[in-house]
Short mmCIF file of C-alpha atoms in Angstrom, two decimals:
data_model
loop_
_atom_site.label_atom_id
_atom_site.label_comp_id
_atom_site.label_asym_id
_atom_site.label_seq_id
_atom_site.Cartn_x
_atom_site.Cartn_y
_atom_site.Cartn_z
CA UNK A 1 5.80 3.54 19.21
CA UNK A 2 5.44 2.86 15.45
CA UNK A 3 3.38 5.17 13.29
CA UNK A 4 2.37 4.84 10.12
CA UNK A 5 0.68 7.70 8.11
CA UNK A 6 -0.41 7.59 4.77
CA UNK A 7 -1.06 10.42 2.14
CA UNK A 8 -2.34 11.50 -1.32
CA UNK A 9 -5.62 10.00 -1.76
CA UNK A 10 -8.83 12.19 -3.64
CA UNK A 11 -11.10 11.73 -6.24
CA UNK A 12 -9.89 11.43 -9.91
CA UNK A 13 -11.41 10.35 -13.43
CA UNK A 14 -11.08 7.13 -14.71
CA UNK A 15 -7.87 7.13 -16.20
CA UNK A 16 -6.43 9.58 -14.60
CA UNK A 17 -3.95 9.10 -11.97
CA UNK A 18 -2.90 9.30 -8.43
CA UNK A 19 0.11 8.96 -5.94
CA UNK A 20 0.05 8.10 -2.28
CA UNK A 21 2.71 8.15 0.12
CA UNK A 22 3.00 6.60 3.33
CA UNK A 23 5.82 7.50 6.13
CA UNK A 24 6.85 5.00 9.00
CA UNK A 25 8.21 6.44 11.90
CA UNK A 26 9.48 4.78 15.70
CA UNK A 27 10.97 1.44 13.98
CA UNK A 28 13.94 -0.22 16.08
CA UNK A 29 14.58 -2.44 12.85
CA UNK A 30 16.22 -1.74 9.85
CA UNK A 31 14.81 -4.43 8.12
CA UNK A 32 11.26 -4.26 7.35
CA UNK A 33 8.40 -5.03 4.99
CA UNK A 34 5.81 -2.23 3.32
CA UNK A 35 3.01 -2.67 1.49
CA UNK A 36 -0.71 -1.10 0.23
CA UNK A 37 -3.88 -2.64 0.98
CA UNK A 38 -7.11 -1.08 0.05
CA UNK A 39 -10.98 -2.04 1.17
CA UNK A 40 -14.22 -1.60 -1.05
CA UNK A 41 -17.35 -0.82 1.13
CA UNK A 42 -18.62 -4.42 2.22
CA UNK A 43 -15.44 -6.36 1.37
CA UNK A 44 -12.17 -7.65 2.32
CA UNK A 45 -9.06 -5.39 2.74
CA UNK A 46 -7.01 -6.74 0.13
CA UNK A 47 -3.47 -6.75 -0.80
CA UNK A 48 -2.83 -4.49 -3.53
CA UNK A 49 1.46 -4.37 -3.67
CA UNK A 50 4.02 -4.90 -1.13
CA UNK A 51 7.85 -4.60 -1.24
CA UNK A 52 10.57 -6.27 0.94
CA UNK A 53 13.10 -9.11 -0.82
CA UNK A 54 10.48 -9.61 -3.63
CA UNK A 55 7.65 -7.41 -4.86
CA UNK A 56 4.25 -8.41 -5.02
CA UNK A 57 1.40 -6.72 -7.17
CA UNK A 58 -2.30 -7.80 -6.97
CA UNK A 59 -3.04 -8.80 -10.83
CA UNK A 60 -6.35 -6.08 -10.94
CA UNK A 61 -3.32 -3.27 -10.71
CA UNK A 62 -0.31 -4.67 -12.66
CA UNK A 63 0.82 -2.86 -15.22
CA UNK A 64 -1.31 0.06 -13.60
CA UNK A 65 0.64 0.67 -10.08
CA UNK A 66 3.79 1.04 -9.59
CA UNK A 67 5.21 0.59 -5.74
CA UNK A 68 8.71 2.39 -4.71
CA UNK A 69 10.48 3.37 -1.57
CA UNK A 70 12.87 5.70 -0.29
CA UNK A 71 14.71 4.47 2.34
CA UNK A 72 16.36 7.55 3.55
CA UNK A 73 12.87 8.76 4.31
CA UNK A 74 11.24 5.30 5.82
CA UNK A 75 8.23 6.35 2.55
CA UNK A 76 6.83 4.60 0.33
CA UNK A 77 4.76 5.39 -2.86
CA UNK A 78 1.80 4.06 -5.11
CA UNK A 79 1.80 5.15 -8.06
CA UNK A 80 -1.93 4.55 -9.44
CA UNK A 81 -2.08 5.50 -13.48
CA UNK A 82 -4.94 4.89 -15.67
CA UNK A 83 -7.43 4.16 -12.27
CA UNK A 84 -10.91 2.53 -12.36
CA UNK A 85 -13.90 3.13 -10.96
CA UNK A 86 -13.21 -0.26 -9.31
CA UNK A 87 -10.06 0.90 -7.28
CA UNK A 88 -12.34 2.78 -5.52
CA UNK A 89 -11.34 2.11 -1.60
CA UNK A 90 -9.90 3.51 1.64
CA UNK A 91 -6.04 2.73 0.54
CA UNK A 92 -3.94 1.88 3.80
CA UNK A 93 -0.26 1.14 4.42
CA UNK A 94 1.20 -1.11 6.60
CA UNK A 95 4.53 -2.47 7.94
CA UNK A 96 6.03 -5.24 9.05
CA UNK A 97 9.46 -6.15 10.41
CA UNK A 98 11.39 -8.80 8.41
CA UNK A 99 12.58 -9.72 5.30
CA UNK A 100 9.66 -11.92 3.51
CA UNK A 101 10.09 -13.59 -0.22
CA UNK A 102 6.87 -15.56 -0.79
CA UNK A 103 4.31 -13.99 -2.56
CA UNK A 104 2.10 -14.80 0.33
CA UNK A 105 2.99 -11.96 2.47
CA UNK A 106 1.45 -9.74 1.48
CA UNK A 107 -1.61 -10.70 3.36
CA UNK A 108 -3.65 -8.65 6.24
CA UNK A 109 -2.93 -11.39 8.57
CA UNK A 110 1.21 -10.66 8.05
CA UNK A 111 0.82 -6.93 8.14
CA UNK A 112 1.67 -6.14 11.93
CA UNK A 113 1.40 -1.68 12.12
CA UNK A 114 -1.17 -0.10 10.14
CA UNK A 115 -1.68 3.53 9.03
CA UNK A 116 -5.39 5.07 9.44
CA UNK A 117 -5.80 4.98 5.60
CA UNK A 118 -6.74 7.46 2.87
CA UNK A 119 -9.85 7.45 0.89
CA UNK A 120 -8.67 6.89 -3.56
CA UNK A 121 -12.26 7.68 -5.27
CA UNK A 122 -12.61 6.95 -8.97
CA UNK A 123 -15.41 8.51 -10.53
CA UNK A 124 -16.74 6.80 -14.25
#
């Protein structure tokens, strides 16, 4: 069974910064896609970065977020600098097995194990 926990979320100042993590555990596959997706109150979850054969940022965080992984550990990391009160969001993690390329995947509907999420507030 595939788990997918995420960590690190709180409430910051604009500009200040944050880090999440997220751990995947119970994969058969060593090949696999991670990525961030965050949802507002009364929107869509959106992608925010993913990682696999290409990495994708959302244009609202480049420049801002930086997305790593440590493959030893089956983590990965957001690195959130100089926030806004509009990344406020529940920030969740997801996986995926495969290998994807396109910018494109890094969409909710290619996502296939989800973590429960963690709450980023940005106060002004």
């Amino acid at each position: 069974q595939v788990q997918v926990v995420e960590s690190g979320g709180g409430l910051v100042q604009a500009g200040g910064s944050l880090r999440l993590s997220c751990t995947a555990s119970g994969l058969t596959v060593d090949n696999y896609a991670m990525g961030w997706f965050r949802q507002a109150p009364g929107k869509e979850r959106e992608g925010v970065s993913c990682l696999s054969g290409s990495t994708y940022y959302a244009d609202s965080v480049k420049g801002r977020f930086t997305i790593s992984r440590d493959n030893a550990k089956n983590t990965l990391y957001l690195q959130m600098n100089s926030l806004k009160p509009e990344d406020t969001a529940m920030y969740y993690c997801a996986v995926v097995p495969g290998t994807y390329y396109s910018g494109h995947y890094c969409s909710r509907s290619i996502f296939q194990y989800w973590g429960q999420g963690t709450q980023v507030t940005v106060s002004s």
